[in-house]
Amino acid sequence: MAGGDGVRWGRRTVLRGGALLAGGTAVGAVGMSETTYLADRRLPLAGGPASATVGNGRQQVGGGALEVVWHVPTEGRTVALTFDDGPLPQWTPMVLDTLDEHDVPATFFLVGQRVRRHAGLIRDRLGRHEVGNHSWRHRDLARMDATEVHDDLRRSHDAITDVTGRPPRVARPPYGHLGGAVLHAAVRLDYRLVLWSLQMVEGEFPNDPAGHARRIVADVVPGTILLAHDVGAERRQVALRGLPAMIDGLRDRGYTFVTVSQLLRRATAV
């Protein structure tokens, strides 16, 4: 058989072509599926940033379950004040001085590399406070594979334990990014992952510490986990300068300050 362009078509060729035409949808679907599969494999599927599993063998998963916390429902008026990213000399001592003056406990999510470098800033000053792991050097853990994330958190864990004398039992990933590899590393290390339900909004109150403090006091509800920072851009000083007014304002509303772990122990069933 000859086609219009002079090409000779054999019976086998015609039958094969008909089968491909009849099954075109299926072939296309297989092709797309295979393309997607190949693209996904570059992550990779197991052990990559998105996957909360690694390999095919027995996995080391600590206690076998992971708790992720944003807010803790409580019957009483309690709030957990948390500080991220320290310690650094410019701000951390000022925060600790304010908390000492007002007898307020807090949870500090520490960066391991900074703990090693500035151990003297926090050594013997965290007695009433809780320490948490905030990674080794504040990289985005959600973009790293499972081995990298675990090694990063483990290195920070060891630094915090060495300097403070207490192993952290809570962790907060930088930026609040929860990739699958972060979950897997956290369960291996027997952490609770702690995010937040209210954050300081310094940029909305430039040069107005009192106004910022009033805003935070108004927004706190029982069981709030409040995010602040003891390092960063200069504008964050608005929150820190208003910290005494914020503490007084919350106490006037009947609030008690606790660490994150203390807050979790006061949780009520919902």
Coordinates of N, CA and C in Angstrom, one line a residue, residues 13-239:
T13 N 2.7 -1.8 9.6 CA 2.8 -0.3 9.9 C 1.4 0.3 10.1
V14 N 0.4 -0.1 9.2 CA -0.9 0.4 9.3 C -1.6 0.0 10.6
L15 N -1.4 -1.3 11.0 CA -2.0 -1.8 12.2 C -1.4 -1.1 13.5
R16 N -0.1 -0.9 13.4 CA 0.6 -0.2 14.6 C 0.1 1.2 14.7
G17 N -0.1 1.9 13.5 CA -0.5 3.2 13.6 C -1.9 3.4 14.1
G18 N -2.8 2.4 13.7 CA -4.2 2.4 14.2 C -4.3 2.2 15.6
A19 N -3.4 1.3 16.1 CA -3.4 1.0 17.6 C -3.0 2.3 18.3
L20 N -2.0 2.9 17.8 CA -1.5 4.1 18.5 C -2.5 5.2 18.5
L21 N -3.3 5.4 17.4 CA -4.3 6.4 17.2 C -5.4 6.1 18.2
A22 N -5.9 4.8 18.2 CA -7.0 4.4 19.1 C -6.6 4.6 20.6
G23 N -5.3 4.4 20.9 CA -4.9 4.5 22.3 C -4.2 5.8 22.6
G24 N -4.4 6.8 21.8 CA -3.7 8.0 21.9 C -3.8 8.6 23.3
T25 N -5.0 8.6 23.8 CA -5.2 9.2 25.2 C -4.4 8.5 26.2
A26 N -4.4 7.1 26.1 CA -3.7 6.3 27.1 C -2.2 6.6 27.0
V27 N -1.7 6.6 25.7 CA -0.3 6.8 25.5 C 0.1 8.2 26.0
G28 N -0.8 9.2 25.8 CA -0.4 10.6 26.3 C -0.4 10.6 27.8
A29 N -1.4 9.9 28.4 CA -1.4 9.9 29.9 C -0.2 9.2 30.4
V30 N 0.3 8.1 29.8 CA 1.5 7.4 30.3 C 2.7 8.3 30.1
G31 N 2.7 9.0 29.0 CA 3.8 10.0 28.7 C 3.9 11.1 29.8
M32 N 2.7 11.7 30.1 CA 2.7 12.7 31.1 C 3.1 12.2 32.5
S33 N 2.5 11.0 32.8 CA 2.8 10.4 34.1 C 4.3 10.1 34.2
E34 N 4.9 9.6 33.2 CA 6.3 9.3 33.2 C 7.2 10.6 33.3
T35 N 6.7 11.7 32.6 CA 7.4 12.9 32.8 C 7.4 13.5 34.2
T36 N 6.1 13.4 34.8 CA 6.0 13.9 36.1 C 6.8 13.0 37.1
Y37 N 6.8 11.7 36.9 CA 7.6 10.8 37.7 C 9.1 11.2 37.7
L38 N 9.6 11.4 36.4 CA 11.0 11.8 36.3 C 11.3 13.1 37.0
A39 N 10.4 14.1 36.8 CA 10.6 15.4 37.5 C 10.6 15.2 39.0
D40 N 9.6 14.5 39.5 CA 9.5 14.3 40.9 C 10.7 13.6 41.5
R41 N 11.3 12.6 40.7 CA 12.4 11.9 41.2 C 13.6 12.8 41.5
R42 N 13.6 14.0 40.9 CA 14.8 14.9 41.1 C 14.7 15.5 42.5
L43 N 13.6 15.3 43.2 CA 13.5 16.0 44.5 C 14.5 15.5 45.6
P44 N 14.7 14.2 45.9 CA 14.1 13.0 45.4 C 12.8 12.7 46.2
L45 N 12.1 11.6 45.8 CA 10.9 11.3 46.5 C 11.1 10.9 47.9
A46 N 12.1 10.1 48.2 CA 12.3 9.6 49.6 C 13.6 10.3 50.0
G47 N 13.5 11.0 51.1 CA 14.7 11.7 51.7 C 14.9 13.1 51.3
G48 N 14.1 13.5 50.3 CA 14.3 14.9 49.8 C 13.6 15.9 50.7
P49 N 13.6 17.2 50.4 CA 13.0 18.2 51.2 C 11.5 18.0 51.5
A50 N 10.8 17.5 50.5 CA 9.3 17.4 50.6 C 8.9 16.1 51.3
S51 N 9.7 15.1 51.3 CA 9.4 13.8 51.8 C 9.6 13.7 53.3
A52 N 8.6 13.1 54.0 CA 8.8 12.8 55.4 C 9.2 11.4 55.7
T53 N 9.7 10.7 54.7 CA 10.2 9.4 54.8 C 11.6 9.3 54.2
V54 N 12.4 8.3 54.6 CA 13.7 8.1 54.0 C 13.9 6.6 53.6
G55 N 14.2 6.4 52.4 CA 14.6 5.0 52.0 C 13.5 4.0 52.2
N56 N 14.0 2.7 52.1 CA 13.1 1.6 52.2 C 13.3 0.7 53.5
G57 N 14.4 1.0 54.2 CA 14.7 0.2 55.4 C 14.0 0.7 56.6
R58 N 14.4 0.2 57.7 CA 13.8 0.6 59.0 C 14.2 2.0 59.3
Q59 N 13.2 2.8 59.7 CA 13.5 4.2 59.9 C 13.7 4.5 61.4
Q60 N 14.6 5.4 61.7 CA 14.8 5.9 63.1 C 13.9 7.0 63.3
V61 N 12.8 6.8 64.1 CA 11.8 7.8 64.2 C 11.5 8.2 65.7
G62 N 12.5 8.0 66.5 CA 12.3 8.4 67.9 C 11.1 7.8 68.6
G63 N 10.2 8.6 69.1 CA 9.0 8.1 69.8 C 7.9 7.7 68.8
G64 N 8.1 8.0 67.5 CA 7.2 7.5 66.5 C 6.1 8.5 66.1
A65 N 6.0 9.6 66.8 CA 4.9 10.5 66.6 C 5.4 12.0 66.8
L66 N 4.8 12.9 66.1 CA 5.3 14.3 66.2 C 4.1 15.2 66.5
E67 N 4.3 16.2 67.4 CA 3.3 17.2 67.7 C 3.8 18.5 67.1
V68 N 2.9 19.2 66.4 CA 3.1 20.5 65.9 C 2.1 21.5 66.5
V69 N 2.6 22.5 67.1 CA 1.8 23.4 68.0 C 1.9 24.8 67.5
W70 N 0.7 25.5 67.3 CA 0.6 26.9 67.0 C 0.0 27.7 68.2
H71 N -0.9 27.0 68.9 CA -1.7 27.7 70.0 C -2.1 26.6 71.0
V72 N -2.2 26.9 72.2 CA -2.6 25.9 73.2 C -3.9 26.4 74.0
P73 N -5.0 25.7 73.8 CA -6.2 26.1 74.5 C -6.0 25.9 76.0
T74 N -6.3 26.9 76.8 CA -6.2 26.8 78.2 C -7.4 27.5 78.9
E75 N -7.7 27.0 80.0 CA -8.8 27.6 80.8 C -8.4 28.9 81.4
G76 N -7.2 29.0 82.0 CA -6.7 30.2 82.6 C -6.1 31.2 81.5
R77 N -5.9 32.4 82.0 CA -5.3 33.4 81.1 C -3.8 33.2 81.1
T78 N -3.2 32.4 80.2 CA -1.8 32.2 80.1 C -1.3 32.5 78.7
V79 N -0.1 33.0 78.6 CA 0.5 33.3 77.3 C 2.0 33.0 77.4
A80 N 2.5 32.4 76.3 CA 3.9 32.1 76.2 C 4.6 33.1 75.3
L81 N 5.6 33.7 75.8 CA 6.4 34.7 75.1 C 7.7 34.0 74.6
T82 N 7.9 34.1 73.3 CA 9.0 33.4 72.6 C 9.9 34.3 71.9
F83 N 11.2 34.1 71.9 CA 12.2 34.9 71.2 C 13.0 34.1 70.2
D84 N 13.1 34.5 69.0 CA 13.8 33.7 67.9 C 15.1 34.4 67.6
D85 N 16.1 33.6 67.1 CA 17.2 34.0 66.3 C 18.5 34.3 67.1
G86 N 18.4 34.4 68.4 CA 19.6 34.8 69.2 C 20.5 33.6 69.5
P87 N 21.5 33.8 70.3 CA 21.8 35.1 71.0 C 22.8 36.0 70.1
L88 N 22.6 37.3 70.3 CA 23.6 38.2 69.7 C 23.8 39.3 70.7
P89 N 25.0 39.9 70.8 CA 25.3 40.9 71.8 C 24.4 42.1 71.8
Q90 N 24.0 42.6 70.6 CA 23.3 43.9 70.6 C 22.0 43.9 71.4
W91 N 21.2 42.7 71.3 CA 19.9 42.8 71.9 C 19.6 41.8 73.0
T92 N 20.2 40.6 72.9 CA 19.8 39.5 73.8 C 20.0 39.9 75.3
P93 N 21.1 40.6 75.7 CA 21.2 41.0 77.1 C 20.1 42.0 77.5
M94 N 19.7 42.9 76.6 CA 18.6 43.8 76.9 C 17.3 43.1 77.2
V95 N 17.0 42.0 76.3 CA 15.8 41.3 76.5 C 15.9 40.5 77.9
L96 N 17.0 39.9 78.2 CA 17.1 39.1 79.4 C 17.0 40.1 80.6
D97 N 17.6 41.3 80.5 CA 17.5 42.2 81.6 C 16.0 42.6 81.9
T98 N 15.3 42.8 80.8 CA 13.9 43.2 80.9 C 13.0 42.1 81.5
L99 N 13.3 40.9 81.1 CA 12.5 39.7 81.6 C 12.9 39.5 83.1
D100 N 14.2 39.7 83.4 CA 14.6 39.5 84.8 C 13.9 40.6 85.7
E101 N 13.9 41.8 85.2 CA 13.3 42.9 86.0 C 11.8 42.7 86.3
H102 N 11.1 42.0 85.3 CA 9.7 41.8 85.5 C 9.3 40.4 85.9
D103 N 10.4 39.6 86.1 CA 10.2 38.2 86.6 C 9.3 37.4 85.6
V104 N 9.6 37.5 84.3 CA 8.9 36.9 83.3 C 9.7 35.7 82.7
P105 N 9.1 34.5 82.6 CA 9.8 33.4 81.9 C 9.5 33.5 80.4
A106 N 10.4 33.0 79.6 CA 10.1 33.0 78.1 C 10.8 31.7 77.6
T107 N 10.5 31.5 76.3 CA 11.2 30.4 75.6 C 12.1 31.0 74.5
F108 N 13.4 30.7 74.5 CA 14.3 31.2 73.5 C 14.6 30.2 72.5
F109 N 14.3 30.4 71.2 CA 14.6 29.5 70.2 C 16.0 30.0 69.6
L110 N 17.0 29.2 69.9 CA 18.4 29.6 69.7 C 19.0 29.1 68.5
V111 N 19.8 29.9 67.8 CA 20.6 29.4 66.7 C 21.9 28.9 67.1
G112 N 22.2 27.6 66.8 CA 23.3 26.9 67.4 C 24.7 27.6 67.2
Q113 N 24.9 28.1 66.0 CA 26.2 28.7 65.6 C 26.4 30.0 66.5
R114 N 25.3 30.7 66.8 CA 25.4 31.9 67.6 C 25.6 31.5 69.1
V115 N 25.0 30.4 69.5 CA 25.2 29.9 70.8 C 26.7 29.6 71.1
R116 N 27.3 28.9 70.1 CA 28.8 28.7 70.3 C 29.6 29.9 70.3
R117 N 29.2 30.9 69.5 CA 30.0 32.1 69.3 C 29.8 33.1 70.5
H118 N 28.6 33.1 71.1 CA 28.3 34.1 72.1 C 27.8 33.4 73.4
A119 N 28.5 32.3 73.7 CA 28.0 31.5 74.9 C 27.9 32.4 76.2
G120 N 28.8 33.3 76.3 CA 28.9 34.1 77.5 C 27.6 35.0 77.7
L121 N 26.9 35.3 76.6 CA 25.7 36.1 76.8 C 24.6 35.4 77.5
I122 N 24.5 34.1 77.4 CA 23.4 33.3 78.0 C 23.8 32.4 79.1
R123 N 25.1 32.1 79.2 CA 25.5 31.1 80.2 C 25.1 31.7 81.6
D124 N 24.4 30.9 82.4 CA 23.9 31.2 83.7 C 22.9 32.3 83.8
R125 N 22.2 32.6 82.6 CA 21.2 33.6 82.6 C 19.8 33.1 82.1
L126 N 19.8 31.8 81.9 CA 18.5 31.2 81.4 C 17.8 30.3 82.4
G127 N 18.1 30.6 83.7 CA 17.5 29.7 84.7 C 16.0 29.6 84.7
R128 N 15.3 30.7 84.5 CA 13.8 30.7 84.6 C 13.2 30.5 83.2
H129 N 14.1 30.4 82.2 CA 13.6 30.3 80.8 C 13.8 28.9 80.2
E130 N 13.1 28.7 79.1 CA 13.2 27.5 78.3 C 14.1 27.7 77.1
V131 N 14.8 26.7 76.6 CA 15.6 26.8 75.4 C 15.0 25.9 74.3
G132 N 15.0 26.4 73.1 CA 14.5 25.6 72.0 C 15.5 25.7 70.9
N133 N 15.4 24.8 69.9 CA 16.4 24.7 68.8 C 15.8 25.4 67.6
H134 N 16.6 26.4 67.0 CA 16.1 27.2 65.9 C 17.1 27.0 64.7
S135 N 17.7 25.8 64.7 CA 18.7 25.4 63.6 C 20.1 25.9 63.9
W136 N 21.0 25.4 63.1 CA 22.4 25.7 63.3 C 22.8 27.1 62.9
R137 N 22.4 27.5 61.7 CA 22.7 28.9 61.3 C 21.6 29.5 60.5
H138 N 20.4 29.2 60.8 CA 19.2 29.9 60.3 C 19.1 29.8 58.8
R139 N 19.3 28.6 58.2 CA 19.0 28.4 56.8 C 17.6 27.9 56.7
D140 N 17.0 27.9 55.6 CA 15.7 27.4 55.3 C 15.7 25.9 55.3
L141 N 15.3 25.3 56.4 CA 15.4 23.8 56.4 C 14.5 23.1 55.4
A142 N 13.4 23.8 55.0 CA 12.5 23.2 54.1 C 13.0 23.0 52.7
R143 N 14.2 23.5 52.4 CA 14.8 23.4 51.1 C 16.0 22.3 51.2
M144 N 16.1 21.7 52.3 CA 17.3 20.8 52.5 C 16.7 19.3 52.6
D145 N 17.6 18.4 52.3 CA 17.2 17.0 52.3 C 17.2 16.5 53.8
A146 N 16.7 15.2 54.0 CA 16.5 14.7 55.3 C 17.8 14.6 56.1
T147 N 18.9 14.2 55.5 CA 20.2 14.1 56.2 C 20.7 15.4 56.6
E148 N 20.6 16.4 55.7 CA 21.1 17.7 56.0 C 20.3 18.4 57.1
V149 N 19.0 18.2 57.1 CA 18.2 18.8 58.2 C 18.5 18.2 59.5
H150 N 18.6 16.8 59.5 CA 18.9 16.2 60.8 C 20.3 16.6 61.3
D151 N 21.3 16.6 60.4 CA 22.6 17.0 60.9 C 22.6 18.4 61.4
D152 N 21.9 19.3 60.7 CA 21.8 20.7 61.2 C 21.2 20.8 62.5
L153 N 20.0 20.2 62.7 CA 19.4 20.3 64.0 C 20.1 19.6 65.1
R154 N 20.8 18.5 64.8 CA 21.6 17.8 65.8 C 22.8 18.6 66.2
R155 N 23.4 19.3 65.3 CA 24.6 20.1 65.6 C 24.1 21.2 66.5
S156 N 23.0 21.8 66.2 CA 22.5 22.9 67.1 C 22.1 22.4 68.4
H157 N 21.4 21.2 68.4 CA 21.0 20.6 69.7 C 22.2 20.4 70.6
D158 N 23.3 19.9 70.1 CA 24.5 19.6 70.9 C 25.1 20.9 71.4
A159 N 25.1 22.0 70.6 CA 25.7 23.2 71.0 C 24.9 23.9 72.2
I160 N 23.5 23.8 72.0 CA 22.7 24.4 73.0 C 22.8 23.6 74.3
T161 N 22.9 22.3 74.2 CA 23.0 21.4 75.4 C 24.3 21.7 76.1
D162 N 25.4 21.8 75.4 CA 26.7 22.1 76.0 C 26.8 23.4 76.7
V163 N 26.2 24.4 76.1 CA 26.3 25.8 76.7 C 25.3 26.0 77.8
T164 N 24.1 25.5 77.7 CA 23.1 25.8 78.7 C 22.9 24.7 79.7
G165 N 23.5 23.5 79.4 CA 23.4 22.4 80.3 C 22.0 21.7 80.2
R166 N 21.2 22.1 79.3 CA 19.8 21.5 79.1 C 19.6 21.2 77.7
P167 N 19.2 19.9 77.3 CA 18.9 19.6 76.0 C 17.6 20.2 75.6
P168 N 17.5 20.9 74.4 CA 16.2 21.4 74.0 C 15.2 20.3 73.7
R169 N 13.9 20.5 74.1 CA 12.9 19.5 73.7 C 11.8 20.1 72.8
V170 N 12.0 21.4 72.4 CA 11.1 22.0 71.4 C 12.0 22.6 70.4
A171 N 11.5 22.7 69.2 CA 12.2 23.3 68.0 C 11.3 24.1 67.2
R172 N 11.8 25.1 66.6 CA 11.1 26.0 65.6 C 11.9 26.2 64.4
P173 N 11.4 25.7 63.2 CA 12.2 25.9 62.0 C 12.2 27.3 61.6
P174 N 13.3 27.8 61.0 CA 13.4 29.2 60.5 C 12.2 29.5 59.6
Y175 N 11.6 30.6 59.7 CA 10.5 31.1 58.9 C 9.2 30.3 59.1
G176 N 9.2 29.3 60.0 CA 8.1 28.5 60.2 C 7.9 27.5 59.0
H177 N 8.9 27.2 58.3 CA 8.8 26.4 57.1 C 8.9 24.9 57.5
L178 N 7.8 24.1 57.2 CA 7.7 22.7 57.6 C 7.8 21.8 56.4
G179 N 9.0 21.6 55.8 CA 9.1 20.6 54.8 C 9.1 19.2 55.4
G180 N 8.8 18.2 54.6 CA 8.8 16.8 55.1 C 10.0 16.4 55.8
A181 N 11.2 16.8 55.3 CA 12.5 16.5 55.9 C 12.6 17.1 57.3
V182 N 12.0 18.3 57.5 CA 12.0 18.9 58.8 C 11.2 18.0 59.8
L183 N 10.0 17.5 59.4 CA 9.2 16.7 60.2 C 9.9 15.4 60.6
H184 N 10.6 14.8 59.6 CA 11.3 13.6 59.9 C 12.5 13.8 60.9
A185 N 13.2 14.9 60.7 CA 14.3 15.1 61.6 C 13.8 15.4 63.0
A186 N 12.7 16.2 63.1 CA 12.2 16.5 64.4 C 11.7 15.3 65.2
V187 N 11.1 14.3 64.5 CA 10.6 13.1 65.2 C 11.8 12.2 65.6
R188 N 12.8 12.2 64.8 CA 14.0 11.5 65.2 C 14.6 12.0 66.5
L189 N 14.6 13.4 66.6 CA 15.2 14.0 67.8 C 14.2 14.2 69.0
D190 N 13.0 13.6 68.8 CA 12.0 13.7 69.9 C 11.6 15.1 70.3
Y191 N 11.5 15.9 69.3 CA 11.1 17.3 69.5 C 9.5 17.5 69.4
R192 N 9.1 18.5 70.0 CA 7.8 19.1 69.6 C 8.1 20.3 68.7
L193 N 7.4 20.5 67.6 CA 7.6 21.6 66.8 C 6.7 22.7 67.2
V194 N 7.2 23.9 67.5 CA 6.4 25.0 68.0 C 6.4 26.2 67.0
L195 N 5.3 26.5 66.5 CA 5.2 27.7 65.7 C 4.6 28.9 66.5
W196 N 3.6 29.6 66.1 CA 3.1 30.7 66.9 C 1.7 31.1 66.4
S197 N 1.0 31.8 67.2 CA -0.4 32.2 66.9 C -0.5 33.7 66.8
L198 N 0.5 34.4 67.3 CA 0.6 35.9 67.2 C 2.0 36.3 67.1
Q199 N 2.2 37.3 66.3 CA 3.6 37.8 66.0 C 3.7 39.3 66.2
M200 N 4.8 39.7 66.8 CA 5.0 41.2 66.9 C 4.9 41.8 65.5
V201 N 4.3 43.0 65.4 CA 4.1 43.7 64.2 C 4.8 45.1 64.2
E202 N 6.1 45.0 64.4 CA 6.8 46.3 64.6 C 6.7 47.3 63.4
G203 N 6.6 46.7 62.2 CA 6.6 47.6 61.0 C 5.3 48.4 60.9
E204 N 4.3 48.1 61.7 CA 3.1 48.9 61.7 C 3.1 50.0 62.7
F205 N 4.2 50.0 63.5 CA 4.2 51.0 64.6 C 5.6 51.7 64.6
P206 N 6.1 52.2 63.6 CA 7.4 52.8 63.6 C 7.5 54.0 64.6
N207 N 8.5 53.9 65.5 CA 8.8 54.9 66.5 C 7.6 55.0 67.5
D208 N 6.8 53.9 67.7 CA 5.7 54.0 68.6 C 5.7 52.7 69.5
P209 N 6.6 52.5 70.4 CA 6.6 51.3 71.2 C 5.3 51.2 72.0
A210 N 4.8 52.2 72.5 CA 3.6 52.2 73.4 C 2.4 51.7 72.5
G211 N 2.3 52.2 71.3 CA 1.2 51.8 70.4 C 1.3 50.4 70.0
H212 N 2.5 49.9 69.8 CA 2.7 48.5 69.4 C 2.4 47.6 70.6
A213 N 2.8 48.0 71.8 CA 2.4 47.2 73.0 C 0.9 47.1 73.2
R214 N 0.2 48.2 73.0 CA -1.3 48.2 73.1 C -1.9 47.2 72.1
R215 N -1.3 47.2 70.9 CA -1.9 46.3 69.9 C -1.7 44.9 70.3
I216 N -0.5 44.5 70.8 CA -0.3 43.1 71.1 C -1.1 42.7 72.3
V217 N -1.2 43.6 73.3 CA -2.0 43.3 74.5 C -3.5 43.1 74.1
A218 N -4.0 43.8 73.2 CA -5.4 43.7 72.7 C -5.6 42.4 72.0
D219 N -4.6 41.9 71.3 CA -4.7 40.7 70.4 C -4.5 39.4 71.1
V220 N -3.9 39.4 72.3 CA -3.6 38.1 73.0 C -4.8 37.5 73.5
V221 N -5.0 36.2 73.4 CA -6.1 35.4 73.9 C -5.4 34.3 74.8
P222 N -6.2 33.6 75.7 CA -5.6 32.6 76.4 C -5.0 31.5 75.5
G223 N -3.8 31.1 75.9 CA -3.1 30.1 75.1 C -2.2 30.6 73.9
T224 N -2.1 31.9 73.8 CA -1.3 32.5 72.7 C 0.1 32.1 72.8
I225 N 0.7 31.7 71.7 CA 2.2 31.6 71.6 C 2.6 32.9 70.8
L226 N 3.4 33.7 71.5 CA 3.7 35.0 70.9 C 5.1 35.0 70.4
L227 N 5.3 35.4 69.1 CA 6.6 35.4 68.5 C 7.2 36.8 68.6
A228 N 8.5 36.9 69.1 CA 9.3 38.1 69.1 C 10.7 37.7 68.7
H229 N 11.6 38.7 68.5 CA 12.9 38.4 68.1 C 13.9 39.2 69.0
D230 N 15.0 38.5 69.3 CA 16.1 39.3 70.0 C 17.3 39.6 69.1
V231 N 17.1 39.6 67.8 CA 18.0 40.0 66.8 C 17.2 40.5 65.6
G232 N 17.9 41.2 64.7 CA 17.2 41.6 63.5 C 17.4 43.0 63.1
A233 N 16.4 43.5 62.3 CA 16.4 44.8 61.8 C 16.1 45.8 62.9
E234 N 16.6 47.0 62.7 CA 16.4 48.0 63.7 C 15.0 48.3 64.1
R235 N 14.1 48.1 63.2 CA 12.6 48.3 63.5 C 12.1 47.4 64.6
R236 N 12.8 46.3 64.7 CA 12.3 45.3 65.8 C 12.5 45.9 67.2
Q237 N 13.3 46.9 67.3 CA 13.5 47.6 68.6 C 12.2 48.2 69.1
V238 N 11.3 48.4 68.2 CA 10.0 49.0 68.7 C 9.3 48.0 69.6
A239 N 9.4 46.7 69.3 CA 8.7 45.7 70.2 C 9.5 45.6 71.5

